[in-house]
Each structure stands twice: as structure tokens, then as C-alpha cells.
CSV table of N, CA and C in Angstrom, one decimal:
chain,number,residue,atom,x,y,z
A,6,MET,N,-24.6,14.4,16.4
A,6,MET,CA,-25.5,15.6,16.1
A,6,MET,C,-26.9,15.1,15.8
A,7,GLN,N,-27.9,15.7,16.4
A,7,GLN,CA,-29.3,15.3,16.2
A,7,GLN,C,-29.7,15.9,14.9
A,8,GLU,N,-30.4,15.0,14.0
A,8,GLU,CA,-30.9,15.5,12.8
A,8,GLU,C,-32.1,16.4,13.0
A,9,LYS,N,-32.1,17.5,12.3
A,9,LYS,CA,-33.3,18.4,12.4
A,9,LYS,C,-34.5,17.9,11.7
A,10,VAL,N,-35.6,18.3,12.1
A,10,VAL,CA,-36.9,17.7,11.6
A,10,VAL,C,-37.1,18.0,10.1
A,11,GLY,N,-36.6,19.2,9.7
A,11,GLY,CA,-36.9,19.6,8.3
A,11,GLY,C,-35.9,19.0,7.3
A,12,GLY,N,-35.0,18.2,7.7
A,12,GLY,CA,-34.1,17.6,6.7
A,12,GLY,C,-32.9,18.5,6.5
A,13,ALA,N,-32.1,18.3,5.5
A,13,ALA,CA,-30.9,18.9,5.2
A,13,ALA,C,-30.9,19.7,3.9
A,14,ILE,N,-30.1,20.8,4.0
A,14,ILE,CA,-29.8,21.6,2.8
A,14,ILE,C,-28.3,21.6,2.7
A,15,LEU,N,-27.8,21.3,1.5
A,15,LEU,CA,-26.4,21.2,1.2
A,15,LEU,C,-25.9,22.3,0.3
A,16,VAL,N,-24.9,23.0,0.8
A,16,VAL,CA,-24.3,24.1,0.0
A,16,VAL,C,-22.9,23.6,-0.5
A,17,ILE,N,-22.7,23.7,-1.8
A,17,ILE,CA,-21.4,23.4,-2.3
A,17,ILE,C,-20.8,24.6,-3.0
A,18,GLU,N,-19.8,25.2,-2.4
A,18,GLU,CA,-19.3,26.5,-2.9
A,18,GLU,C,-17.8,26.5,-2.6
A,19,ASP,N,-16.9,26.7,-3.6
A,19,ASP,CA,-15.5,26.6,-3.4
A,19,ASP,C,-14.9,27.9,-2.7
A,20,HIS,N,-15.6,29.0,-2.9
A,20,HIS,CA,-15.1,30.3,-2.3
A,20,HIS,C,-15.5,30.3,-0.8
A,21,LYS,N,-14.5,30.3,0.1
A,21,LYS,CA,-14.8,30.2,1.5
A,21,LYS,C,-15.7,31.2,2.1
A,22,VAL,N,-15.5,32.5,1.8
A,22,VAL,CA,-16.3,33.5,2.4
A,22,VAL,C,-17.8,33.4,1.8
A,23,MET,N,-17.9,33.2,0.6
A,23,MET,CA,-19.3,33.0,0.0
A,23,MET,C,-20.0,31.8,0.6
A,24,ARG,N,-19.2,30.7,0.7
A,24,ARG,CA,-19.8,29.5,1.3
A,24,ARG,C,-20.3,29.7,2.7
A,25,LYS,N,-19.5,30.4,3.6
A,25,LYS,CA,-19.9,30.7,4.9
A,25,LYS,C,-21.1,31.6,5.0
A,26,ALA,N,-21.1,32.6,4.1
A,26,ALA,CA,-22.3,33.6,4.1
A,26,ALA,C,-23.5,32.8,3.7
A,27,MET,N,-23.5,32.0,2.6
A,27,MET,CA,-24.6,31.3,2.2
A,27,MET,C,-25.2,30.3,3.3
A,28,CYS,N,-24.3,29.6,3.9
A,28,CYS,CA,-24.7,28.7,4.9
A,28,CYS,C,-25.3,29.4,6.1
A,29,ASP,N,-24.7,30.5,6.5
A,29,ASP,CA,-25.2,31.2,7.7
A,29,ASP,C,-26.6,31.8,7.4
A,30,VAL,N,-26.8,32.4,6.2
A,30,VAL,CA,-28.1,33.0,5.8
A,30,VAL,C,-29.2,31.9,5.7
A,31,LEU,N,-28.8,30.8,5.1
A,31,LEU,CA,-29.8,29.7,4.9
A,31,LEU,C,-30.2,29.1,6.3
A,32,GLN,N,-29.2,29.0,7.2
A,32,GLN,CA,-29.5,28.4,8.5
A,32,GLN,C,-30.5,29.4,9.2
A,33,ASP,N,-30.3,30.7,9.1
A,33,ASP,CA,-31.2,31.7,9.7
A,33,ASP,C,-32.6,31.6,9.1
A,34,VAL,N,-32.7,31.5,7.8
A,34,VAL,CA,-34.0,31.5,7.1
A,34,VAL,C,-34.7,30.2,7.2
A,35,PHE,N,-34.0,29.1,7.3
A,35,PHE,CA,-34.6,27.8,7.3
A,35,PHE,C,-34.1,27.0,8.6
A,36,PRO,N,-34.5,27.5,9.8
A,36,PRO,CA,-33.9,26.9,11.0
A,36,PRO,C,-34.3,25.5,11.3
A,37,GLU,N,-35.4,25.1,10.6
A,37,GLU,CA,-35.9,23.7,10.8
A,37,GLU,C,-35.0,22.7,10.0
A,38,CYS,N,-34.1,23.2,9.2
A,38,CYS,CA,-33.2,22.4,8.3
A,38,CYS,C,-31.8,22.4,8.9
A,39,GLU,N,-31.1,21.3,8.7
A,39,GLU,CA,-29.6,21.3,9.0
A,39,GLU,C,-29.0,21.8,7.7
A,40,VAL,N,-28.1,22.8,7.8
A,40,VAL,CA,-27.4,23.3,6.6
A,40,VAL,C,-26.0,22.8,6.6
A,41,LEU,N,-25.6,22.0,5.6
A,41,LEU,CA,-24.3,21.4,5.4
A,41,LEU,C,-23.5,22.2,4.4
A,42,CYS,N,-22.2,22.2,4.6
A,42,CYS,CA,-21.4,23.0,3.7
A,42,CYS,C,-20.2,22.2,3.2
A,43,ALA,N,-19.9,22.3,1.9
A,43,ALA,CA,-18.8,21.6,1.3
A,43,ALA,C,-18.1,22.6,0.3
A,44,ALA,N,-16.8,22.3,0.2
A,44,ALA,CA,-16.0,23.2,-0.7
A,44,ALA,C,-15.8,22.6,-2.1
A,45,THR,N,-16.0,21.4,-2.3
A,45,THR,CA,-15.8,20.7,-3.6
A,45,THR,C,-17.0,19.8,-3.9
A,46,GLY,N,-17.1,19.5,-5.2
A,46,GLY,CA,-18.2,18.6,-5.6
A,46,GLY,C,-18.0,17.2,-5.0
A,47,GLU,N,-16.8,16.8,-4.9
A,47,GLU,CA,-16.6,15.5,-4.2
A,47,GLU,C,-17.0,15.5,-2.8
A,48,GLU,N,-16.6,16.5,-2.1
A,48,GLU,CA,-17.0,16.6,-0.6
A,48,GLU,C,-18.5,16.7,-0.5
A,49,GLY,N,-19.1,17.5,-1.4
A,49,GLY,CA,-20.6,17.6,-1.4
A,49,GLY,C,-21.3,16.3,-1.6
A,50,LEU,N,-20.8,15.5,-2.6
A,50,LEU,CA,-21.4,14.2,-2.8
A,50,LEU,C,-21.2,13.3,-1.6
A,51,SER,N,-20.1,13.3,-1.0
A,51,SER,CA,-19.9,12.5,0.2
A,51,SER,C,-20.9,12.9,1.3
A,52,LEU,N,-21.1,14.2,1.5
A,52,LEU,CA,-22.1,14.6,2.5
A,52,LEU,C,-23.5,14.2,2.1
A,53,ALA,N,-23.8,14.3,0.8
A,53,ALA,CA,-25.1,13.9,0.3
A,53,ALA,C,-25.4,12.5,0.5
A,54,MET,N,-24.4,11.6,0.4
A,54,MET,CA,-24.5,10.2,0.6
A,54,MET,C,-24.9,9.9,2.1
A,55,ARG,N,-24.3,10.7,3.0
A,55,ARG,CA,-24.6,10.5,4.4
A,55,ARG,C,-25.9,11.1,4.9
A,56,HIS,N,-26.3,12.3,4.3
A,56,HIS,CA,-27.4,13.0,4.8
A,56,HIS,C,-28.6,13.1,3.9
A,57,ARG,N,-28.5,12.7,2.7
A,57,ARG,CA,-29.6,12.8,1.7
A,57,ARG,C,-30.4,14.1,1.8
A,58,PRO,N,-29.8,15.2,1.4
A,58,PRO,CA,-30.4,16.5,1.6
A,58,PRO,C,-31.7,16.6,0.7
A,59,LEU,N,-32.5,17.5,1.2
A,59,LEU,CA,-33.7,17.8,0.4
A,59,LEU,C,-33.4,18.7,-0.7
A,60,VAL,N,-32.4,19.6,-0.5
A,60,VAL,CA,-32.0,20.6,-1.5
A,60,VAL,C,-30.5,20.7,-1.5
A,61,VAL,N,-29.9,20.8,-2.7
A,61,VAL,CA,-28.5,21.0,-2.9
A,61,VAL,C,-28.3,22.3,-3.7
A,62,ILE,N,-27.5,23.2,-3.1
A,62,ILE,CA,-27.2,24.4,-3.8
A,62,ILE,C,-25.7,24.3,-4.2
A,63,THR,N,-25.4,24.4,-5.5
A,63,THR,CA,-24.0,24.3,-5.9
A,63,THR,C,-23.6,25.4,-6.9
A,64,ASP,N,-22.4,25.7,-6.8
A,64,ASP,CA,-21.8,26.6,-7.7
A,64,ASP,C,-21.6,25.8,-9.0
A,65,LEU,N,-21.6,26.5,-10.1
A,65,LEU,CA,-21.4,25.8,-11.4
A,65,LEU,C,-19.9,25.4,-11.6
A,66,CYS,N,-19.0,26.4,-11.3
A,66,CYS,CA,-17.6,26.2,-11.5
A,66,CYS,C,-17.0,25.8,-10.2
A,67,LEU,N,-16.6,24.6,-10.1
A,67,LEU,CA,-15.9,24.0,-8.9
A,67,LEU,C,-14.7,23.3,-9.4
A,68,PRO,N,-13.7,23.2,-8.5
A,68,PRO,CA,-12.5,22.3,-8.8
A,68,PRO,C,-13.0,20.9,-8.8
A,69,GLY,N,-12.5,20.1,-9.8
A,69,GLY,CA,-12.9,18.7,-9.8
A,69,GLY,C,-14.3,18.6,-10.5
A,70,LEU,N,-15.2,17.9,-9.8
A,70,LEU,CA,-16.6,17.8,-10.3
A,70,LEU,C,-17.2,19.2,-10.3
A,71,THR,N,-17.8,19.5,-11.5
A,71,THR,CA,-18.6,20.7,-11.6
A,71,THR,C,-19.9,20.6,-11.0
A,72,GLY,N,-20.6,21.8,-10.9
A,72,GLY,CA,-22.0,21.8,-10.5
A,72,GLY,C,-22.9,20.9,-11.3
A,73,ILE,N,-22.6,20.9,-12.6
A,73,ILE,CA,-23.4,20.0,-13.5
A,73,ILE,C,-23.2,18.5,-13.2
A,74,ASP,N,-21.9,18.2,-13.0
A,74,ASP,CA,-21.6,16.8,-12.6
A,74,ASP,C,-22.3,16.4,-11.3
A,75,VAL,N,-22.3,17.3,-10.3
A,75,VAL,CA,-22.9,17.0,-9.1
A,75,VAL,C,-24.4,16.9,-9.3
A,76,THR,N,-25.0,17.7,-10.1
A,76,THR,CA,-26.5,17.7,-10.4
A,76,THR,C,-26.8,16.3,-11.0
A,77,CYS,N,-26.1,15.9,-12.0
A,77,CYS,CA,-26.3,14.6,-12.6
A,77,CYS,C,-26.3,13.4,-11.6
A,78,ARG,N,-25.3,13.5,-10.8
A,78,ARG,CA,-25.2,12.4,-9.8
A,78,ARG,C,-26.3,12.4,-8.7
A,79,ILE,N,-26.6,13.6,-8.3
A,79,ILE,CA,-27.7,13.8,-7.3
A,79,ILE,C,-29.1,13.3,-7.9
A,80,LYS,N,-29.4,13.8,-9.1
A,80,LYS,CA,-30.6,13.5,-9.7
A,80,LYS,C,-30.7,12.0,-10.1
A,81,THR,N,-29.6,11.4,-10.4
A,81,THR,CA,-29.6,10.0,-10.6
A,81,THR,C,-29.9,9.2,-9.4
A,82,LEU,N,-29.3,9.5,-8.3
A,82,LEU,CA,-29.6,8.8,-7.0
A,82,LEU,C,-30.9,9.2,-6.4
A,83,TRP,N,-31.3,10.5,-6.4
A,83,TRP,CA,-32.5,10.9,-5.7
A,83,TRP,C,-33.2,12.0,-6.5
A,84,PRO,N,-34.0,11.6,-7.4
A,84,PRO,CA,-34.7,12.5,-8.3
A,84,PRO,C,-35.5,13.5,-7.6
A,85,ALA,N,-36.0,13.2,-6.4
A,85,ALA,CA,-36.9,14.2,-5.7
A,85,ALA,C,-36.1,15.3,-5.1
A,86,THR,N,-34.8,15.2,-4.9
A,86,THR,CA,-33.9,16.2,-4.3
A,86,THR,C,-33.9,17.5,-5.3
A,87,GLY,N,-34.1,18.6,-4.7
A,87,GLY,CA,-34.1,19.9,-5.4
A,87,GLY,C,-32.6,20.3,-5.6
A,88,VAL,N,-32.3,20.8,-6.8
A,88,VAL,CA,-30.9,21.3,-7.1
A,88,VAL,C,-31.0,22.8,-7.6
A,89,VAL,N,-30.3,23.6,-6.9
A,89,VAL,CA,-30.2,25.0,-7.3
A,89,VAL,C,-28.7,25.3,-7.7
A,90,ILE,N,-28.5,25.8,-8.9
A,90,ILE,CA,-27.2,26.3,-9.3
A,90,ILE,C,-27.2,27.8,-8.9
A,91,CYS,N,-26.1,28.1,-8.1
A,91,CYS,CA,-25.9,29.5,-7.7
A,91,CYS,C,-24.6,29.9,-8.2
A,92,THR,N,-24.5,30.8,-9.3
A,92,THR,CA,-23.3,31.0,-10.0
A,92,THR,C,-23.2,32.4,-10.6
A,93,LEU,N,-22.1,32.9,-11.0
A,93,LEU,CA,-22.0,34.1,-11.8
A,93,LEU,C,-22.0,33.8,-13.3
A,94,SER,N,-21.9,32.5,-13.6
A,94,SER,CA,-21.9,32.1,-15.1
A,94,SER,C,-23.4,32.0,-15.4
A,95,ASP,N,-23.8,32.7,-16.4
A,95,ASP,CA,-25.2,32.7,-16.8
A,95,ASP,C,-25.5,32.7,-18.2
A,96,GLY,N,-24.6,32.0,-19.0
A,96,GLY,CA,-24.8,31.9,-20.4
A,96,GLY,C,-25.8,30.9,-20.8
A,97,PRO,N,-26.4,31.0,-22.0
A,97,PRO,CA,-27.4,30.0,-22.5
A,97,PRO,C,-26.9,28.6,-22.6
A,98,THR,N,-25.6,28.4,-22.9
A,98,THR,CA,-25.0,27.1,-23.0
A,98,THR,C,-25.0,26.4,-21.6
A,99,ASP,N,-24.6,27.2,-20.6
A,99,ASP,CA,-24.6,26.7,-19.2
A,99,ASP,C,-26.0,26.3,-18.7
A,100,ARG,N,-26.9,27.2,-19.0
A,100,ARG,CA,-28.3,27.0,-18.6
A,100,ARG,C,-28.9,25.7,-19.3
A,101,LYS,N,-28.5,25.5,-20.5
A,101,LYS,CA,-29.0,24.3,-21.2
A,101,LYS,C,-28.4,23.0,-20.6
A,102,LYS,N,-27.1,23.1,-20.3
A,102,LYS,CA,-26.5,21.9,-19.6
A,102,LYS,C,-27.2,21.7,-18.3
A,103,GLY,N,-27.5,22.7,-17.6
A,103,GLY,CA,-28.1,22.6,-16.3
A,103,GLY,C,-29.5,22.0,-16.4
A,104,GLU,N,-30.3,22.5,-17.4
A,104,GLU,CA,-31.6,21.9,-17.7
A,104,GLU,C,-31.5,20.5,-18.0
A,105,ASP,N,-30.6,20.1,-18.9
A,105,ASP,CA,-30.4,18.7,-19.2
A,105,ASP,C,-30.0,17.8,-18.1
A,106,ALA,N,-29.3,18.4,-17.1
A,106,ALA,CA,-28.9,17.6,-15.9
A,106,ALA,C,-29.9,17.5,-14.9
A,107,GLY,N,-31.0,18.4,-14.9
A,107,GLY,CA,-32.0,18.3,-14.0
A,107,GLY,C,-32.1,19.4,-12.9
A,108,VAL,N,-31.3,20.5,-13.2
A,108,VAL,CA,-31.4,21.6,-12.3
A,108,VAL,C,-32.8,22.1,-12.1
A,109,ASP,N,-33.2,22.4,-10.9
A,109,ASP,CA,-34.6,22.9,-10.6
A,109,ASP,C,-34.6,24.4,-10.6
A,110,GLU,N,-33.6,25.0,-10.2
A,110,GLU,CA,-33.6,26.5,-10.1
A,110,GLU,C,-32.2,27.0,-10.5
A,111,TRP,N,-32.1,28.2,-11.1
A,111,TRP,CA,-30.9,28.8,-11.5
A,111,TRP,C,-30.9,30.2,-10.9
A,112,VAL,N,-29.9,30.5,-10.0
A,112,VAL,CA,-29.8,31.8,-9.4
A,112,VAL,C,-28.4,32.4,-9.7
A,113,SER,N,-28.4,33.6,-10.2
A,113,SER,CA,-27.2,34.4,-10.4
A,113,SER,C,-26.7,34.9,-9.0
A,114,LYS,N,-25.5,34.8,-8.7
A,114,LYS,CA,-25.0,35.4,-7.5
A,114,LYS,C,-25.2,36.9,-7.4
A,115,ALA,N,-25.3,37.5,-8.6
A,115,ALA,CA,-25.5,39.0,-8.7
A,115,ALA,C,-26.9,39.3,-8.2
A,116,GLU,N,-27.9,38.3,-8.3
A,116,GLU,CA,-29.3,38.6,-7.8
A,116,GLU,C,-29.4,38.8,-6.3
A,117,GLY,N,-28.4,38.2,-5.6
A,117,GLY,CA,-28.4,38.4,-4.1
A,117,GLY,C,-29.1,37.3,-3.4
A,118,VAL,N,-29.1,37.5,-2.1
A,118,VAL,CA,-29.6,36.5,-1.1
A,118,VAL,C,-31.1,36.3,-1.2
A,119,ASP,N,-31.9,37.3,-1.5
A,119,ASP,CA,-33.3,37.1,-1.6
A,119,ASP,C,-33.7,36.1,-2.7
A,120,ALA,N,-33.0,36.2,-3.8
A,120,ALA,CA,-33.3,35.3,-4.9
A,120,ALA,C,-32.9,33.8,-4.5
A,121,LEU,N,-31.8,33.7,-3.8
A,121,LEU,CA,-31.4,32.3,-3.3
A,121,LEU,C,-32.4,31.8,-2.3
A,122,GLN,N,-32.8,32.6,-1.4
A,122,GLN,CA,-33.8,32.1,-0.4
A,122,GLN,C,-35.1,31.7,-1.1
A,123,ALA,N,-35.6,32.5,-2.0
A,123,ALA,CA,-36.8,32.1,-2.7
A,123,ALA,C,-36.6,30.8,-3.5
A,124,ALA,N,-35.5,30.6,-4.2
A,124,ALA,CA,-35.3,29.4,-4.9
A,124,ALA,C,-35.2,28.2,-4.0
A,125,VAL,N,-34.6,28.3,-2.9
A,125,VAL,CA,-34.5,27.2,-1.9
A,125,VAL,C,-35.9,26.9,-1.4
A,126,GLY,N,-36.6,27.9,-1.1
A,126,GLY,CA,-38.0,27.8,-0.6
A,126,GLY,C,-38.9,27.0,-1.6
A,127,ARG,N,-38.7,27.4,-2.8
A,127,ARG,CA,-39.5,26.7,-3.9
A,127,ARG,C,-39.1,25.2,-4.0
A,128,CYS,N,-37.8,25.0,-3.9
A,128,CYS,CA,-37.3,23.6,-4.0
A,128,CYS,C,-37.8,22.8,-2.8
A,129,LEU,N,-37.7,23.4,-1.6
A,129,LEU,CA,-38.2,22.6,-0.4
A,129,LEU,C,-39.7,22.3,-0.5
A,130,THR,N,-40.5,23.2,-1.0
A,130,THR,CA,-41.9,23.0,-1.2
A,130,THR,C,-42.1,21.9,-2.2
A,131,ALA,N,-41.4,22.0,-3.4
A,131,ALA,CA,-41.6,21.0,-4.4
A,131,ALA,C,-41.1,19.6,-4.0
A,132,CYS,N,-40.0,19.6,-3.2
A,132,CYS,CA,-39.5,18.3,-2.7
A,132,CYS,C,-40.5,17.7,-1.8
A,133,ALA,N,-41.1,18.5,-0.9
A,133,ALA,CA,-42.1,17.9,0.1
A,133,ALA,C,-43.3,17.4,-0.7
A,134,GLN,N,-43.7,18.1,-1.8
A,134,GLN,CA,-44.9,17.6,-2.5
A,134,GLN,C,-44.5,16.3,-3.2
A,135,ARG,N,-43.3,16.2,-3.8
A,135,ARG,CA,-42.9,14.9,-4.5
A,135,ARG,C,-42.8,13.8,-3.5
A,136,MET,N,-42.3,14.1,-2.3
A,136,MET,CA,-42.2,13.0,-1.3
A,136,MET,C,-43.5,12.5,-0.8
A,137,GLN,N,-44.4,13.5,-0.7
A,137,GLN,CA,-45.8,13.1,-0.2
A,137,GLN,C,-46.5,12.2,-1.3
A,138,ARG,N,-46.3,12.6,-2.6
A,138,ARG,CA,-46.9,11.8,-3.6
A,138,ARG,C,-46.3,10.4,-3.7
A,139,ALA,N,-45.0,10.3,-3.4
A,139,ALA,CA,-44.3,9.0,-3.4
A,139,ALA,C,-44.4,8.2,-2.1
A,140,GLY,N,-44.9,8.9,-1.1
A,140,GLY,CA,-45.0,8.2,0.2
A,140,GLY,C,-43.6,8.1,0.9
A,141,SER,N,-42.7,8.9,0.5
A,141,SER,CA,-41.3,8.9,1.1
A,141,SER,C,-41.3,9.9,2.3
A,142,THR,N,-40.4,9.6,3.2
A,142,THR,CA,-40.2,10.5,4.4
A,142,THR,C,-38.8,11.0,4.4
A,143,ARG,N,-38.0,10.7,3.4
A,143,ARG,CA,-36.6,11.2,3.4
A,143,ARG,C,-36.2,12.0,2.2
A,144,GLY,N,-37.0,12.5,1.4
A,144,GLY,CA,-36.7,13.4,0.3
A,144,GLY,C,-35.9,12.7,-0.8
A,145,ALA,N,-35.9,11.4,-0.8
A,145,ALA,CA,-35.2,10.8,-1.9
A,145,ALA,C,-35.8,9.4,-2.2
A,146,SER,N,-35.8,9.1,-3.5
A,146,SER,CA,-36.2,7.8,-3.9
A,146,SER,C,-35.0,6.9,-3.7
A,147,PRO,N,-35.2,5.6,-3.7
A,147,PRO,CA,-34.1,4.7,-3.6
A,147,PRO,C,-33.2,4.9,-4.8
A,148,PRO,N,-31.9,4.6,-4.7
A,148,PRO,CA,-31.0,4.8,-5.8
A,148,PRO,C,-31.5,4.0,-7.1
A,149,THR,N,-31.3,4.6,-8.2
A,149,THR,CA,-31.7,4.0,-9.5
A,149,THR,C,-30.6,4.1,-10.4
A,150,ALA,N,-30.7,3.3,-11.5
A,150,ALA,CA,-29.7,3.3,-12.5
A,150,ALA,C,-30.2,4.0,-13.7
A,151,CYS,N,-29.9,5.3,-13.8
A,151,CYS,CA,-30.4,6.1,-14.9
A,151,CYS,C,-29.3,6.3,-15.9
A,152,HIS,N,-28.1,5.9,-15.6
A,152,HIS,CA,-27.0,6.1,-16.6
A,152,HIS,C,-26.9,7.5,-17.1
A,153,GLY,N,-27.0,8.5,-16.2
A,153,GLY,CA,-26.9,9.9,-16.6
A,153,GLY,C,-28.1,10.6,-17.1
A,154,ASN,N,-29.2,9.9,-17.3
A,154,ASN,CA,-30.4,10.5,-17.8
A,154,ASN,C,-31.4,10.5,-16.7
A,155,TRP,N,-31.4,11.5,-15.9
A,155,TRP,CA,-32.3,11.6,-14.7
A,155,TRP,C,-33.7,11.6,-15.1
A,156,LYS,N,-34.1,12.2,-16.3
A,156,LYS,CA,-35.5,12.3,-16.7
A,156,LYS,C,-36.1,10.9,-16.8
A,157,SER,N,-35.3,9.9,-17.2
A,157,SER,CA,-35.9,8.5,-17.3
A,157,SER,C,-36.2,7.9,-16.0
A,158,CYS,N,-35.8,8.5,-14.9
A,158,CYS,CA,-36.0,8.0,-13.6
A,158,CYS,C,-37.3,8.5,-13.0
A,159,VAL,N,-37.8,9.6,-13.4
A,159,VAL,CA,-39.0,10.2,-12.8
A,159,VAL,C,-40.1,10.2,-13.8
A,160,ALA,N,-41.2,9.6,-13.5
A,160,ALA,CA,-42.3,9.5,-14.4
A,160,ALA,C,-43.5,10.4,-13.9
């Protein structure tokens, strides 16, 4: 498969119908990007290692690795990658955990597809700006050893 010029967007969602809908909509809205889909955090991280996506959209509640776990690992490896949590869970404790992990955007599934599209668009723009400043062409910095504290990796 030929890589698309715009890079990759990774969707991690355990609900099959929701995952397909999100991937289809994002592919329509961002045709320059390759949209990858995963059902679990582990599968998502495996795809991320191969494709180094510009943006990762993940559900908060997943079997195995949670969306927060995925965010910590993505931000540790590639601080420039944008992460969007798309979930029905919207409590202050969850949001605080997300903020501490490095989540860039938080979208409630109840807000609908327009909110998700806008969040992904903002992340793509921010990622492109970070890459330009860093002189990177792949949306990601080299792997770093942050030991779970992603903020120490980005200055």
C-alpha cells in the first residue's frame, strides 16, 4: 500500500460500528491522510509503531490498555503526535488523567462528528507546526526515554 502524502490518522475504538463510522468519516474529510483502524490499545500501538501517525484518536475505555495508557506511550515515543480522546466518559477525574498523559483534545461522543473533525483538524495543524519547528518530516521525534512523563520530553 502506498503511503498517502498527508501521513496517517489512527483510530482506536473497541465498538465495531463506531470504529467503522469514525474511520469512514475521517477518510472522507481528510483524504490526504491514510486512516488506520484498531480495536484495542495493543493493536493501536502496533499500528502506531509501523506507521507513526500524525494524530491518534482513542476511546478512553478499551479492553486491555486504556486510552490513557495509549496516550502515555504515544507521547513518550513521539511527543509531536496529536492525541484525541473520543469517549462518553467526561468526568473531571478522567480529564485530569488525560491532561497529565498529554491528551491534546477531548471530544465527547455525544458532541458528534463535527466536534471530532474539528479536533482532528486542530491536531493536524499543530502537529505540522511542531514538525516544521523541529525540522521533522514524519510527525514524530525520535523515541525518547521519558519514563511516563511526556512533558519532560518536550521543551
